[in-house]
Structures are given as structure tokens and as C-alpha cells.
Amino acid sequence: MQSVLERELVVVTGKGGVGKTTISAAIGLLAAQRGKRVIVVEVGDQTRLPELFGHPPGQAGAESRLQERLSSISIDPDRALLEWLQTLGGRVSGRLLASSGTFQYFAAAAPGAKEMVSMVKIWELTQSRRWQRRAAGYDLVVLDAPATGNALGMLGSPQTFGAIARVGPVAGQAEHVRDLLEAPERTAFVAVAMPTDMAVTEALELQDGLRAKLGRTLDTVIVNGLLPQRFSAAELRLIDRASTDAADGASARNAGSAKSGRGAATARSAIKPTRRDTATDSALRRSAALAAKTVHDRARFQHNQLARLRRRDFAVAGVPFVWGAGMDLPAVERVAEQLGRRL
Ligand SMILES: Nc1ncnc2c1ncn2[C@@H]1O[C@H](COP(=O)(O)OP(=O)(O)OP(=O)(O)O)[C@@H](O)[C@H]1O
Ligand SMILES: [Mg+2]
């Protein structure tokens, strides 16, 4: 199967706060490490990428170089509209181009204009011949798209515009964007989901939305923030006992003679209290066992959500929860390394 990194555009979306920006940055990094010239696109006044890579915040609408072969841009629809109109040359008056309210007129005339102009700019970034002749060319554009509903609105905007303007430059441009989005060999759709019931359900709804809007399906769902399943069955039996009455020194001593079987004997020897045991030790042991059990139960629930996705016809890639103070560049590098095994 063609890797998502081999396309012109990768659209990353999913529920709010599930890790779309983190995964977009990691995909960008991974593709750059594999020798591609990449740009990660932020929208909706988001400008997190330059800072994540240790640079000052980028200027809206301008391409910022993050590291070798990797850039980012936060799309400014106003600036993108002016750039686009300039390419139409003589057909648009200089006075119109100079007017700061150009976008407002355009937006008022056509709802969804902001989304359409953003999509046109994204299409432009995929082109080898850029609007500005000296601008860099990219092999891959990674779109850190808005959350599911808004992303579908944005991706469907060329269709809406195509229906309004059937001829002329706007119609032609809308068709170019649609061609890009509808071609599986050119555009990949990636959903990010945390391993929760709601986030997985939203990823499945996105699949339906994509089919209805663009006749496309998701290429990959990335399940982000997975906890590891650390314990063997035997360890779990021990934890189970330690988190209930057997962990308590007194009750373990009393209950000891009543228990039978190999599992119980192992559990008793592993947690057998010594003389020095105090009530505090027992309580601590029980709390630790309970914490281990809770983490295990959560990890098991998460893997059930993963199984829900694996029954579908898209690839599923897991990314572990990265422990630490926050998502910094080393953390994104770890996510990229993990994704590299699957993408
Ligand atoms: N694998 C991970 N392990 C630990 N923390 C993570 C992981 N992925 C993302 N995060 C953290 O989760 C939070 C949300 O991530 P991020 O900003 O990438 O999500 P988002 O989907 O882009 O959010 P929004 O919808 O607000 O744009 C951030 O604090 C990020 O550092
Ligand atoms: Mg984000």
C-alpha cells in the first residue's frame, strides 16, 4: 500500500485536543527525515509549530523554516486571497488589491470563503510552480486541520464554491482543489483519536463524512496516548491479591492457612509480611497494587478501543502516551520514531 508520506497532501484531523498538532508535527518530521521537503500547515490563527521547534512565533501567512527540509506556515486567509487575486493579473483592479477590506467583501458575498481560500492556498503549496516564482517547492504538505466538523466544512468548501460559480477563475480553481482531495494517490486522510469511546466514535463518523463529501475514506487512524499493558497474567493475579485482603499484614496471616492452590501459595510468598511490617507498609503495598490494577484496567479498555478500529478497512497505528512536563521537540521526535514503524 502507498505510504501516506508518498502523497502530495496529508490531512490530519480528529476530535479537539486529541493530538492533531503533535501528530502533524511528527509526520512532518518523519517525512523530512526520509528526505522529503515538507511544510506543515496550521489554520485558524494557530501558530504553534515554530515555537515547538525552538523558533520565535511565525508571522501569519509567511513560511517559516523549522529545520532542514521542514517548514511551517499558518494560513492567513486575507493574505492568501490577495496572493491568489494577484495571480489572476489584469482581471482584478489594483484598487481592489490594495484595499484592506477585500476579504471582507469576498467573505460577505460568499459564506465559506475563508475555508475555500485556505484550501486554495494549501493546493498552491503542493504545486511545483508557486505563485511567487522564488518560493520553495515542497514534496509533501501536512495539514494540521481543525477538529472533525470544521475540517469537513473546509474540505467541502471547493465543492460548495463549484456549485455557486460554475464558470470562470473561481470555478476553475475550485476544481483543481477538488481534484487534489479526491485522488487517493495525491491526498491521504489521517484521523487522530485518543483511545476513548468518544474520540474513536468521532473518527468513525469522520470516515462516513469523508465518504459523503469527497467519496474518500480514511487512510490511517492514529490512536494517540496509549498506555502500555505491562503485566503478565501471573503478575496480575498477584496484584489482584495484594490489592485486596491478602495485602493487609494481619488478614494475610489469618487468611494464609485458609488459602490453597499454587497461585495462592505464590501470592502469599511474594507478599508475605515480615515482622518489621507495620500497618503503614501494608497500606502502602495495597495502594501500590491498586494503582497498578487501575493502570492495567485503563490500558485494557484502551486496547478494546483499538480493536474497535481494527475491524475497519483502514490502517491503525498506535502512539504511546509520552510522559513528561509537556510536548517538546524530543517528545515529538519520539512520536515520529514510533510512527515511522507504521507509516
Ligand atoms: N502521545 C502523547 N503523549 C502525551 N501527551 C500528548 C501526546 N499527544 C499529545 N499530547 C498532549 O496533549 C495536548 C493536546 O495535543 P495537541 O495540541 O497536539 O492536540 P490538538 O488535537 O492539536 O488540539 P486542538 O484541537 O486544540 O488543536 C498537548 O498538551 C500535547 O502536549
Ligand atoms: Mg491543534
PDB file of N, CA and C and ligand atoms in Angstrom, residues 14-23 46 48 144-145 147 194 224-226 319-323 326-328 335, ligand 1:
ATOM      1  N   GLY A  14      -9.466  15.133  13.549  1.00  0.00           N
ATOM      2  CA  GLY A  14      -9.956  14.327  14.673  1.00  0.00           C
ATOM      3  C   GLY A  14     -10.593  15.263  15.696  1.00  0.00           C
ATOM      4  N   LYS A  15     -11.035  14.676  16.785  1.00  0.00           N
ATOM      5  CA  LYS A  15     -11.695  15.456  17.840  1.00  0.00           C
ATOM      6  C   LYS A  15     -10.745  16.520  18.416  1.00  0.00           C
ATOM      7  N   GLY A  16     -11.290  17.578  18.988  1.00  0.00           N
ATOM      8  CA  GLY A  16     -10.456  18.620  19.601  1.00  0.00           C
ATOM      9  C   GLY A  16      -9.565  18.054  20.698  1.00  0.00           C
ATOM     10  N   GLY A  17      -8.317  18.473  20.733  1.00  0.00           N
ATOM     11  CA  GLY A  17      -7.403  18.127  21.827  1.00  0.00           C
ATOM     12  C   GLY A  17      -6.852  16.705  21.816  1.00  0.00           C
ATOM     13  N   VAL A  18      -7.031  15.966  20.724  1.00  0.00           N
ATOM     14  CA  VAL A  18      -6.570  14.563  20.721  1.00  0.00           C
ATOM     15  C   VAL A  18      -5.107  14.398  20.309  1.00  0.00           C
ATOM     16  N   GLY A  19      -4.493  15.510  19.850  1.00  0.00           N
ATOM     17  CA  GLY A  19      -3.082  15.424  19.441  1.00  0.00           C
ATOM     18  C   GLY A  19      -2.855  15.673  17.956  1.00  0.00           C
ATOM     19  N   LYS A  20      -3.770  16.386  17.305  1.00  0.00           N
ATOM     20  CA  LYS A  20      -3.636  16.630  15.857  1.00  0.00           C
ATOM     21  C   LYS A  20      -2.344  17.396  15.532  1.00  0.00           C
ATOM     22  N   THR A  21      -2.071  18.458  16.326  1.00  0.00           N
ATOM     23  CA  THR A  21      -0.878  19.269  16.049  1.00  0.00           C
ATOM     24  C   THR A  21       0.390  18.461  16.320  1.00  0.00           C
ATOM     25  N   THR A  22       0.384  17.713  17.404  1.00  0.00           N
ATOM     26  CA  THR A  22       1.542  16.885  17.750  1.00  0.00           C
ATOM     27  C   THR A  22       1.810  15.871  16.643  1.00  0.00           C
ATOM     28  N   ILE A  23       0.752  15.190  16.192  1.00  0.00           N
ATOM     29  CA  ILE A  23       0.920  14.156  15.157  1.00  0.00           C
ATOM     30  C   ILE A  23       1.312  14.796  13.820  1.00  0.00           C
ATOM     31  N   GLN A  46      -3.689  29.542  14.393  1.00  0.00           N
ATOM     32  CA  GLN A  46      -2.783  28.708  15.192  1.00  0.00           C
ATOM     33  C   GLN A  46      -1.355  28.916  14.689  1.00  0.00           C
ATOM     34  N   ARG A  48       1.678  27.260  16.391  1.00  0.00           N
ATOM     35  CA  ARG A  48       2.429  26.559  17.440  1.00  0.00           C
ATOM     36  C   ARG A  48       3.733  25.950  16.946  1.00  0.00           C
ATOM     37  N   ASP A 144      -2.466  20.413   9.391  1.00  0.00           N
ATOM     38  CA  ASP A 144      -2.968  20.262  10.762  1.00  0.00           C
ATOM     39  C   ASP A 144      -4.358  20.901  10.748  1.00  0.00           C
ATOM     40  N   ALA A 145      -5.347  20.095  10.383  1.00  0.00           N
ATOM     41  CA  ALA A 145      -6.692  20.615  10.107  1.00  0.00           C
ATOM     42  C   ALA A 145      -7.445  20.898  11.410  1.00  0.00           C
ATOM     43  N   ALA A 147     -10.784  20.616  14.038  1.00  0.00           N
ATOM     44  CA  ALA A 147     -11.468  19.410  14.517  1.00  0.00           C
ATOM     45  C   ALA A 147     -12.512  18.951  13.491  1.00  0.00           C
ATOM     46  N   MET A 194      -7.855   9.767  20.538  1.00  0.00           N
ATOM     47  CA  MET A 194      -7.349   9.239  21.806  1.00  0.00           C
ATOM     48  C   MET A 194      -8.094   7.929  22.020  1.00  0.00           C
ATOM     49  N   ASN A 224      -3.689   7.854  19.668  1.00  0.00           N
ATOM     50  CA  ASN A 224      -2.630   8.596  20.355  1.00  0.00           C
ATOM     51  C   ASN A 224      -2.803   8.545  21.874  1.00  0.00           C
ATOM     52  N   GLY A 225      -1.697   8.307  22.581  1.00  0.00           N
ATOM     53  CA  GLY A 225      -1.739   8.353  24.046  1.00  0.00           C
ATOM     54  C   GLY A 225      -2.025   7.000  24.669  1.00  0.00           C
ATOM     55  N   LEU A 226      -1.570   5.928  24.021  1.00  0.00           N
ATOM     56  CA  LEU A 226      -1.827   4.579  24.557  1.00  0.00           C
ATOM     57  C   LEU A 226      -0.966   4.287  25.783  1.00  0.00           C
ATOM     58  N   VAL A 319       0.200   5.202  19.089  1.00  0.00           N
ATOM     59  CA  VAL A 319       1.301   6.041  19.586  1.00  0.00           C
ATOM     60  C   VAL A 319       1.194   6.057  21.104  1.00  0.00           C
ATOM     61  N   PRO A 320       2.276   5.741  21.818  1.00  0.00           N
ATOM     62  CA  PRO A 320       2.177   5.687  23.280  1.00  0.00           C
ATOM     63  C   PRO A 320       2.025   7.067  23.920  1.00  0.00           C
ATOM     64  N   PHE A 321       1.494   7.071  25.116  1.00  0.00           N
ATOM     65  CA  PHE A 321       1.462   8.295  25.898  1.00  0.00           C
ATOM     66  C   PHE A 321       2.906   8.631  26.262  1.00  0.00           C
ATOM     67  N   VAL A 322       3.309   9.881  26.009  1.00  0.00           N
ATOM     68  CA  VAL A 322       4.689  10.291  26.310  1.00  0.00           C
ATOM     69  C   VAL A 322       4.672  11.031  27.647  1.00  0.00           C
ATOM     70  N   TRP A 323       5.342  10.453  28.636  1.00  0.00           N
ATOM     71  CA  TRP A 323       5.357  11.069  29.963  1.00  0.00           C
ATOM     72  C   TRP A 323       6.344  12.213  29.991  1.00  0.00           C
ATOM     73  N   GLY A 326       5.711  18.356  29.183  1.00  0.00           N
ATOM     74  CA  GLY A 326       4.913  18.900  28.080  1.00  0.00           C
ATOM     75  C   GLY A 326       5.419  18.345  26.779  1.00  0.00           C
ATOM     76  N   MET A 327       4.751  18.724  25.690  1.00  0.00           N
ATOM     77  CA  MET A 327       5.158  18.186  24.398  1.00  0.00           C
ATOM     78  C   MET A 327       6.225  19.106  23.809  1.00  0.00           C
ATOM     79  N   ASP A 328       7.480  18.691  23.924  1.00  0.00           N
ATOM     80  CA  ASP A 328       8.574  19.473  23.357  1.00  0.00           C
ATOM     81  C   ASP A 328       9.165  18.708  22.169  1.00  0.00           C
ATOM     82  N   VAL A 335       7.582  10.497  19.112  1.00  0.00           N
ATOM     83  CA  VAL A 335       6.327  10.134  18.427  1.00  0.00           C
ATOM     84  C   VAL A 335       6.626   9.815  16.959  1.00  0.00           C
TER      85      VAL A 335
HETATM   86  N1  LIG B   1       1.299  10.987  22.786  1.00  0.00           N
HETATM   87  C1  LIG B   1       1.142  11.955  23.679  1.00  0.00           C
HETATM   88  N2  LIG B   1       1.591  11.772  24.965  1.00  0.00           N
HETATM   89  C2  LIG B   1       1.441  12.739  25.886  1.00  0.00           C
HETATM   90  N3  LIG B   1       0.861  13.935  25.657  1.00  0.00           N
HETATM   91  C3  LIG B   1       0.392  14.190  24.409  1.00  0.00           C
HETATM   92  C4  LIG B   1       0.514  13.225  23.359  1.00  0.00           C
HETATM   93  N4  LIG B   1      -0.023  13.757  22.236  1.00  0.00           N
HETATM   94  C5  LIG B   1      -0.455  14.981  22.572  1.00  0.00           C
HETATM   95  N5  LIG B   1      -0.216  15.262  23.863  1.00  0.00           N
HETATM   96  C6  LIG B   1      -0.563  16.476  24.609  1.00  0.00           C
HETATM   97  O1  LIG B   1      -1.968  16.643  24.523  1.00  0.00           O
HETATM   98  C7  LIG B   1      -2.291  18.017  24.380  1.00  0.00           C
HETATM   99  C8  LIG B   1      -3.105  18.232  23.109  1.00  0.00           C
HETATM  100  O2  LIG B   1      -2.274  17.935  21.984  1.00  0.00           O
HETATM  101  P1  LIG B   1      -2.370  18.771  20.635  1.00  0.00           P
HETATM  102  O3  LIG B   1      -2.273  20.225  20.874  1.00  0.00           O
HETATM  103  O4  LIG B   1      -1.428  18.152  19.678  1.00  0.00           O
HETATM  104  O5  LIG B   1      -3.876  18.395  20.257  1.00  0.00           O
HETATM  105  P2  LIG B   1      -4.804  19.042  19.124  1.00  0.00           P
HETATM  106  O6  LIG B   1      -5.702  17.947  18.669  1.00  0.00           O
HETATM  107  O7  LIG B   1      -3.957  19.706  18.099  1.00  0.00           O
HETATM  108  O8  LIG B   1      -5.604  20.135  19.941  1.00  0.00           O
HETATM  109  P3  LIG B   1      -6.578  21.279  19.342  1.00  0.00           P
HETATM  110  O9  LIG B   1      -7.859  20.591  18.969  1.00  0.00           O
HETATM  111  O10 LIG B   1      -6.709  22.223  20.489  1.00  0.00           O
HETATM  112  O11 LIG B   1      -5.857  21.880  18.167  1.00  0.00           O
HETATM  113  C9  LIG B   1      -0.981  18.786  24.368  1.00  0.00           C
HETATM  114  O12 LIG B   1      -0.722  19.249  25.665  1.00  0.00           O
HETATM  115  C10 LIG B   1       0.035  17.735  23.977  1.00  0.00           C
HETATM  116  O13 LIG B   1       1.292  18.038  24.514  1.00  0.00           O
END
